XYZ file of C-alpha atoms in Angstrom:
524
model
C -2.624 -16.371 -2.767
C -5.632 -14.683 -1.195
C -6.938 -11.426 -2.575
C -5.056 -8.299 -1.566
C -6.378 -6.278 1.341
C -8.808 -3.385 1.055
C -6.645 -0.329 1.881
C -9.614 1.298 3.627
C -9.615 -1.558 6.146
C -5.906 -1.491 6.884
C -5.307 -0.314 10.438
C -2.323 0.147 12.676
C -0.201 1.884 10.027
C 3.377 2.642 10.999
C 2.474 5.970 9.395
C 5.417 8.074 10.350
C 7.789 5.344 9.203
C 6.226 5.022 5.772
C 5.827 8.785 5.558
C 9.422 9.341 6.563
C 10.583 6.965 3.842
C 8.628 8.810 1.170
C 9.278 12.339 2.403
C 12.955 11.979 3.191
C 13.680 10.026 0.027
C 11.985 12.798 -1.927
C 13.897 15.524 -0.125
C 17.292 13.873 -0.177
C 17.310 11.957 -3.432
C 14.305 12.357 -5.630
C 14.534 16.138 -5.397
C 17.801 15.950 -7.302
C 17.777 16.501 -11.070
C 18.275 12.782 -11.769
C 16.427 10.271 -9.611
C 18.604 7.643 -7.963
C 18.489 4.911 -5.371
C 19.276 5.270 -1.687
C 20.804 2.405 0.252
C 21.154 1.224 3.828
C 18.609 3.547 5.395
C 18.599 4.023 9.183
C 15.240 5.152 10.563
C 14.473 5.089 14.282
C 13.180 7.300 17.070
C 14.374 8.256 20.526
C 12.036 5.605 21.935
C 13.435 2.698 19.899
C 16.986 1.537 19.177
C 18.427 1.211 15.687
C 18.226 -2.428 14.578
C 20.338 -2.110 11.406
C 23.312 -3.955 12.935
C 24.278 -5.233 16.360
C 26.770 -2.372 16.692
C 24.032 0.164 15.873
C 21.673 -1.503 18.325
C 24.171 -1.465 21.181
C 25.175 2.141 20.568
C 21.607 3.471 20.434
C 20.357 1.271 23.296
C 23.139 2.261 25.698
C 24.233 5.693 24.464
C 22.489 7.754 27.154
C 23.956 5.668 30.008
C 27.432 6.018 31.497
C 27.469 3.335 34.193
C 28.222 -0.115 32.684
C 25.531 -1.811 34.772
C 22.960 0.637 33.440
C 24.190 -0.109 29.927
C 23.816 -3.862 30.458
C 20.314 -3.378 31.864
C 19.433 -1.241 28.818
C 20.515 -4.014 26.437
C 18.482 -6.529 28.447
C 15.445 -4.211 28.578
C 15.313 -3.567 24.823
C 15.780 -7.267 24.141
C 12.896 -8.389 26.336
C 10.660 -5.687 24.871
C 11.397 -7.001 21.383
C 10.269 -10.626 21.602
C 7.889 -13.101 23.189
C 8.712 -16.485 24.703
C 7.027 -19.124 22.539
C 7.692 -21.525 19.668
C 10.488 -20.395 17.349
C 10.406 -20.133 13.564
C 13.032 -21.876 11.423
C 13.852 -21.033 7.814
C 14.951 -23.835 5.480
C 15.105 -25.984 8.658
C 17.750 -23.593 10.041
C 17.444 -21.912 13.409
C 17.532 -18.106 13.511
C 20.798 -17.594 15.379
C 21.571 -14.014 14.278
C 20.006 -11.354 16.560
C 19.596 -8.689 13.861
C 18.065 -11.224 11.462
C 15.635 -12.163 14.224
C 14.665 -8.867 15.860
C 13.622 -7.055 12.675
C 11.168 -9.631 11.352
C 10.388 -12.162 14.062
C 9.282 -11.946 17.686
C 8.691 -15.600 18.602
C 11.574 -17.463 20.204
C 12.732 -19.046 23.462
C 15.523 -19.088 26.016
C 18.378 -20.787 24.152
C 18.207 -18.338 21.257
C 17.832 -15.089 23.208
C 20.610 -16.036 25.621
C 22.836 -16.287 22.554
C 21.556 -12.941 21.252
C 22.529 -11.323 24.557
C 26.082 -12.673 24.235
C 26.235 -11.276 20.702
C 25.283 -7.773 21.820
C 27.751 -7.909 24.700
C 30.433 -9.077 22.255
C 29.702 -5.973 20.170
C 30.574 -3.811 23.192
C 34.199 -4.938 22.999
C 36.898 -3.718 25.389
C 36.521 -5.079 28.931
C 33.086 -6.546 28.179
C 32.875 -10.349 28.195
C 30.036 -12.849 28.045
C 29.218 -16.455 28.714
C 26.331 -18.788 27.979
C 24.966 -20.676 30.978
C 22.970 -23.913 30.935
C 20.824 -24.434 34.013
C 19.062 -27.704 34.697
C 15.906 -26.657 32.826
C 16.693 -23.264 31.358
C 19.319 -21.176 29.555
C 20.565 -17.715 30.528
C 23.606 -15.548 29.870
C 26.070 -13.650 32.020
C 28.168 -10.634 31.170
C 31.155 -8.882 32.682
C 32.233 -5.294 32.131
C 35.507 -5.616 34.071
C 37.373 -8.282 32.082
C 35.786 -11.145 34.011
C 36.459 -9.891 37.550
C 32.700 -10.004 38.231
C 29.782 -11.630 36.411
C 26.135 -10.639 36.157
C 23.189 -12.781 35.030
C 20.477 -11.479 32.716
C 17.545 -13.739 31.815
C 16.143 -12.443 28.541
C 13.362 -15.021 28.154
C 11.892 -15.244 31.664
C 12.457 -11.466 31.909
C 14.359 -11.184 35.166
C 17.614 -10.224 36.827
C 18.387 -10.117 40.521
C 20.380 -7.768 42.736
C 22.996 -8.362 45.418
C 22.888 -6.436 48.720
C 25.339 -3.876 47.294
C 23.034 -3.190 44.329
C 25.111 -5.013 41.704
C 23.381 -7.499 39.386
C 23.724 -11.054 40.720
C 25.609 -13.808 38.934
C 24.318 -17.370 38.696
C 26.666 -18.273 41.558
C 25.312 -15.376 43.638
C 21.760 -16.649 43.121
C 22.784 -20.200 43.944
C 24.361 -19.215 47.253
C 22.409 -19.053 50.516
C 21.723 -15.711 52.148
C 19.148 -13.919 54.245
C 17.895 -10.380 54.737
C 15.568 -8.481 57.042
C 12.844 -8.911 54.415
C 13.203 -12.679 54.196
C 13.303 -13.024 57.975
C 10.253 -10.771 58.355
C 8.374 -12.971 55.906
C 9.164 -16.076 57.938
C 12.415 -17.506 56.590
C 14.270 -19.453 59.290
C 17.712 -18.388 58.080
C 19.861 -18.208 54.948
C 18.364 -20.003 51.970
C 19.631 -20.669 48.422
C 18.187 -18.432 45.736
C 17.790 -15.542 48.134
C 18.586 -12.678 45.747
C 16.201 -14.111 43.147
C 13.390 -14.659 45.671
C 13.576 -11.418 47.623
C 15.656 -8.945 45.635
C 14.811 -9.329 41.964
C 14.729 -6.047 40.080
C 11.461 -4.188 40.805
C 10.346 -4.301 37.158
C 10.738 -8.085 37.155
C 8.716 -9.322 40.111
C 5.418 -8.908 41.907
C 5.889 -9.741 45.606
C 8.590 -11.834 47.282
C 7.956 -15.491 47.972
C 6.030 -16.547 51.061
C 8.252 -19.207 52.727
C 5.145 -20.951 54.060
C 4.086 -21.800 50.526
C 7.313 -23.466 49.330
C 6.426 -26.036 46.692
C 3.027 -24.517 45.947
C 3.729 -23.238 42.462
C 0.122 -22.148 41.965
C 0.179 -19.720 44.889
C -0.153 -16.209 43.386
C 2.530 -14.514 45.440
C 5.960 -14.018 43.991
C 5.724 -14.112 40.199
C 8.150 -13.181 37.461
C 5.528 -10.744 36.311
C 6.787 -9.875 32.847
C 7.291 -13.380 31.473
C 4.857 -15.362 29.365
C 1.457 -16.127 30.973
C 3.007 -16.437 34.457
C 0.017 -17.879 36.316
C -0.853 -20.630 33.829
C 2.793 -21.573 33.364
C 3.687 -21.420 37.068
C 6.316 -18.755 36.454
C 6.829 -18.090 40.144
C 9.970 -16.706 41.713
C 10.312 -19.962 43.631
C 10.116 -21.964 40.435
C 12.735 -19.707 38.837
C 15.162 -19.791 41.763
C 15.033 -23.592 41.805
C 16.689 -23.607 38.371
C 19.842 -22.094 39.901
C 20.009 -24.028 43.151
C 21.203 -27.185 41.435
C 24.309 -27.286 39.272
C 24.773 -25.173 36.182
C 27.241 -25.279 33.318
C 29.094 -22.419 31.665
C 29.359 -23.463 28.026
C 32.513 -21.831 26.736
C 33.770 -24.394 24.236
C 31.674 -23.173 21.288
C 29.586 -20.159 20.360
C 25.788 -20.096 20.492
C 25.061 -17.322 18.018
C 25.780 -16.116 14.488
C 26.922 -12.585 13.677
C 26.952 -10.441 10.589
C 23.415 -9.870 9.341
C 22.448 -6.282 8.565
C 19.000 -4.826 8.050
C 19.279 -3.535 4.495
C 16.595 -1.047 3.575
C 17.087 0.237 0.020
C 14.761 2.493 -1.985
C 14.775 2.943 -5.728
C 12.566 5.067 -7.993
C 9.197 3.341 -8.072
C 9.559 1.838 -4.572
C 7.118 2.277 -1.716
C 7.254 0.415 1.598
C 4.605 0.665 4.305
C 4.826 -1.198 7.599
C 1.748 -1.905 9.697
C 1.577 -2.541 13.419
C -0.894 -5.388 12.928
C -1.008 -8.345 10.607
C -3.318 -7.799 7.649
C -4.353 -11.420 7.135
C -4.527 -14.751 8.909
C -3.282 -17.101 6.182
C 0.328 -18.152 5.636
C 0.549 -15.473 2.958
C 1.014 -13.085 5.897
C 3.279 -14.929 8.345
C 6.234 -17.277 8.659
C 5.137 -20.397 10.533
C 6.621 -21.834 13.704
C 6.784 -25.440 12.577
C 3.379 -25.776 10.951
C 1.633 -23.343 13.302
C 0.767 -19.679 13.156
C 3.123 -18.119 15.759
C 0.235 -16.033 17.113
C -1.575 -19.262 18.019
C 1.387 -20.529 20.075
C 1.438 -17.690 22.603
C -1.226 -16.423 25.012
C -0.092 -12.828 24.422
C -0.849 -13.174 20.713
C -0.356 -10.500 18.111
C 3.304 -9.560 17.910
C 3.804 -9.518 14.137
C 2.771 -6.848 11.677
C 2.718 -6.759 7.885
C 4.905 -4.817 5.486
C 3.787 -4.046 1.920
C 6.300 -3.262 -0.804
C 5.244 -1.850 -4.142
C 7.938 -1.900 -6.822
C 6.730 -0.175 -9.992
C 9.434 0.676 -12.557
C 8.276 3.345 -14.997
C 8.468 1.500 -18.309
C 7.114 4.500 -20.231
C 10.512 6.259 -20.123
C 14.139 5.250 -20.162
C 14.189 6.037 -16.431
C 13.066 2.424 -15.880
C 16.783 1.636 -15.959
C 17.152 3.370 -12.594
C 14.867 0.722 -11.054
C 15.976 -2.467 -12.750
C 18.635 -4.912 -11.629
C 19.886 -5.922 -15.082
C 18.771 -6.170 -18.696
C 19.943 -7.541 -22.022
C 18.637 -7.621 -25.580
C 15.842 -5.071 -25.043
C 14.699 -1.976 -26.915
C 12.526 0.839 -25.521
C 9.536 2.351 -27.311
C 11.253 5.746 -27.345
C 13.998 4.181 -29.453
C 11.909 2.025 -31.794
C 8.486 3.585 -32.370
C 4.985 2.190 -31.713
C 4.653 -1.080 -29.833
C 5.145 -2.324 -26.272
C 7.219 -0.157 -23.960
C 9.875 -2.891 -23.789
C 10.417 -5.417 -26.550
C 13.136 -7.686 -27.894
C 15.786 -5.685 -29.697
C 15.834 -8.095 -32.628
C 13.862 -10.968 -34.092
C 14.817 -14.354 -32.677
C 16.893 -12.846 -29.867
C 15.637 -13.263 -26.296
C 15.519 -10.028 -24.354
C 15.340 -10.053 -20.560
C 14.500 -7.647 -17.766
C 15.744 -8.544 -14.270
C 14.173 -6.972 -11.185
C 15.585 -7.323 -7.670
C 13.213 -7.189 -4.731
C 15.028 -6.065 -1.587
C 12.394 -6.855 1.018
C 14.430 -5.730 4.085
C 12.137 -7.854 6.281
C 11.331 -11.502 5.683
C 9.056 -12.121 2.695
C 5.826 -14.044 3.207
C 4.345 -13.917 -0.332
C 4.072 -11.673 -3.383
C 2.009 -10.775 -6.448
C 3.341 -9.741 -9.862
C 1.161 -7.753 -12.276
C 2.285 -7.726 -15.918
C 0.673 -6.184 -18.982
C 1.868 -6.420 -22.583
C 1.347 -8.519 -25.676
C 2.448 -11.666 -27.422
C 0.984 -11.472 -30.930
C 2.984 -14.078 -32.818
C 2.079 -17.737 -32.328
C 5.746 -18.569 -31.784
C 6.494 -15.520 -29.629
C 7.279 -16.057 -25.946
C 6.937 -13.940 -22.800
C 7.837 -15.753 -19.595
C 8.344 -14.893 -15.918
C 11.001 -16.558 -13.753
C 11.913 -16.270 -10.091
C 15.192 -16.896 -8.247
C 15.883 -16.740 -4.515
C 19.545 -17.761 -4.674
C 21.038 -14.659 -6.347
C 20.236 -15.887 -9.856
C 21.992 -19.255 -9.682
C 18.734 -21.127 -10.242
C 15.532 -19.916 -11.882
C 11.991 -21.285 -11.660
C 9.467 -20.508 -14.384
C 6.256 -19.266 -12.764
C 4.212 -17.978 -15.721
C 4.045 -17.731 -19.508
C 1.834 -15.437 -21.599
C -0.992 -16.677 -23.727
C -1.615 -15.398 -27.244
C -2.531 -11.746 -27.744
C -2.646 -8.943 -25.207
C -2.200 -10.011 -21.604
C -3.050 -8.460 -18.245
C -1.761 -11.042 -15.814
C -1.706 -11.264 -12.019
C 0.739 -13.948 -10.913
C 0.904 -15.272 -7.368
C 4.282 -15.945 -5.776
C 3.201 -18.163 -2.856
C 5.017 -18.782 0.438
C 6.430 -22.010 -0.971
C 8.281 -19.963 -3.608
C 9.391 -16.728 -1.894
C 8.466 -17.226 1.774
C 11.480 -16.833 4.048
C 13.525 -14.813 1.540
C 14.834 -11.337 2.341
C 15.522 -10.676 -1.326
C 14.608 -12.379 -4.586
C 15.009 -11.830 -8.317
C 12.393 -11.756 -11.056
C 13.191 -12.146 -14.747
C 10.889 -11.411 -17.663
C 12.127 -13.009 -20.889
C 10.613 -12.110 -24.245
C 11.357 -13.563 -27.686
C 9.806 -12.407 -30.969
C 9.801 -15.029 -33.676
C 8.811 -12.521 -36.369
C 7.856 -8.916 -35.508
C 9.311 -7.473 -32.244
C 6.691 -4.694 -32.242
C 4.050 -7.307 -31.337
C 5.910 -8.856 -28.406
C 6.837 -7.224 -25.134
C 5.959 -5.601 -21.847
C 4.038 -2.398 -21.066
C 3.795 -2.429 -17.284
C 5.114 -4.327 -14.282
C 4.132 -4.013 -10.654
C 5.501 -6.247 -7.897
C 3.710 -6.281 -4.535
C 5.631 -8.076 -1.801
C 4.270 -8.866 1.649
C 6.660 -9.107 4.568
C 6.450 -10.046 8.212
C 7.651 -7.347 10.610
C 8.296 -7.462 14.331
C 5.748 -4.996 15.690
C 7.749 -4.537 18.896
C 10.849 -3.182 17.145
C 9.189 -0.777 14.707
C 10.124 2.860 15.347
C 7.367 4.522 17.314
C 6.186 7.769 18.857
C 5.482 8.151 22.548
C 3.306 10.799 24.197
C 5.095 14.146 24.190
C 8.066 15.339 22.159
C 9.665 12.811 19.810
C 12.771 12.823 17.684
C 13.014 10.857 14.446
C 16.491 9.951 13.312
C 17.129 9.320 9.621
C 20.530 8.546 8.171
C 22.032 6.845 5.165
C 24.700 4.230 5.521
C 27.233 3.360 2.864
C 25.694 3.997 -0.554
C 26.218 0.524 -1.926
C 23.630 -1.968 -3.100
C 23.931 -5.512 -1.822
C 23.344 -9.052 -2.988
C 23.146 -11.911 -0.512
C 23.590 -15.616 -1.102
C 22.871 -17.711 1.990
C 22.993 -21.245 0.603
C 21.381 -24.162 2.366
C 24.042 -26.819 2.938
C 22.594 -29.723 4.925
C 21.292 -33.026 3.587
C 17.518 -33.104 3.785
C 17.338 -36.520 2.120
C 18.432 -35.591 -1.376
C 22.207 -35.820 -0.962
C 22.948 -32.294 0.239
C 21.299 -28.965 -0.500
C 24.713 -27.378 -1.089
C 24.588 -28.928 -4.578
C 21.818 -26.502 -5.535
C 24.227 -23.563 -5.527
C 27.698 -25.130 -5.863
C 29.390 -25.127 -9.239
C 31.221 -28.383 -8.508
C 32.149 -30.597 -5.571
C 34.385 -33.546 -4.783
C 35.163 -35.667 -1.697
C 32.327 -33.953 0.183
C 30.262 -35.183 3.088
C 27.303 -33.304 4.535
C 25.418 -33.482 7.801
C 21.649 -34.000 7.962
C 21.593 -31.361 10.711
C 21.042 -27.902 9.176
C 23.239 -25.868 11.527
C 25.211 -26.949 14.564
C 27.860 -25.095 16.521
C 30.113 -28.027 17.291
C 30.110 -29.994 14.008
C 30.740 -28.793 10.473
C 27.721 -29.104 8.179
C 29.837 -29.528 5.027
C 33.123 -31.406 5.492
C 35.599 -33.695 3.694
C 34.300 -37.201 3.084
C 37.795 -38.613 3.670
C 40.821 -37.182 5.476
C 44.348 -37.402 4.097
């Protein structure tokens, strides 16, 4: 891993976010007589929604609006502000189908994914709200209804547009497909009703430049009538005419399977010794600082560029006192210096017995890489001090370092190939004294974890008065196991985390909506 950044050169700090974490944690928890952890933190402002869950997002995005159309537009608006249309990232070959998983850490995606995200947020509305996923000839959009399907309304969350009917309601795909005319279209030279009318002449004002000139039909390079907010509209011919043409042919409402996954929550936990700072900009250009789209840097796949920032976690348990137990995940077979006398702060409790210290790194955002700093000693020739890492909730461990003889001051890289793509991971330090436990153990540990953050969805301040909202969710820690199931050529990744299996068949496709990935090999 590359050298860590010079703090004096770090710019674009999400200062109020990091400051709010430290200040509010101190006021609410660390000011109590006994330090403790806080879990499931909500932190957002009145200029950003709460991205902890899809229910939180919908409530904070729509809460100030009463009219259902305004609420739908608000969901659409916050979605299009939170991503860019470009190549999508996959993790473990799996597409990112959950909107909360995506919007907190990623910003790069395209139409099929965000159309599914829109249906997920509409689903969270419940009641009379309904949704459907629509395949056009060369594009994917979504429609919603707030009157139990009596009317439908199209929102394009990737090409950043919706259109309006003459009565001011948001058009459906069928409305756009139908032929119509207006005084504006006739004044501009249209000979009569034409398909795509509402898209061409009555798109929402924030979505378009000027209406299409009928004399330039087919000239996609003519700079009049662009979907102005979409990706690089001139170079990519993102004209209104080009967009309307997608609806004029046939389209398909796909209602026989879902196109999204639900359930992910943004889990921000703080323990004694934790510090998390999020930056608006990315602090490095190597893969230590980003999750690739295929093999590419996502910033290189989009003309609008920098949409990811960097988060830096510091997890530093205080091994000088017994309070380290407030920061650890688990331990066994250890003794503390306050209980045993001179020697390392943590050591094996007995000769020949392996002691272990387990640390859990809750990254909240997606991890890109990490560094572990350990100091201690291993005096005996047969003593052992080793570091292991697990990213599947402790089911499998990989040894990443072992101490040499004598005192050690080690900096161990955890590269993207080891922890990249994880939202949490475990570290285990094992120590075994063959003779004298006072010469074997650990004095200090510091874990620095880099994450990728979506710069568009970070809480922010606008000019003028701002309100910061801080709340704690349910005070429960969490552990997530998201096993990879598909067969990537080795017989099925599910075997990495399954205790046993029998009569099992597995698909080479990592995640599909219409076929099971893991299924019976034979039916009875």
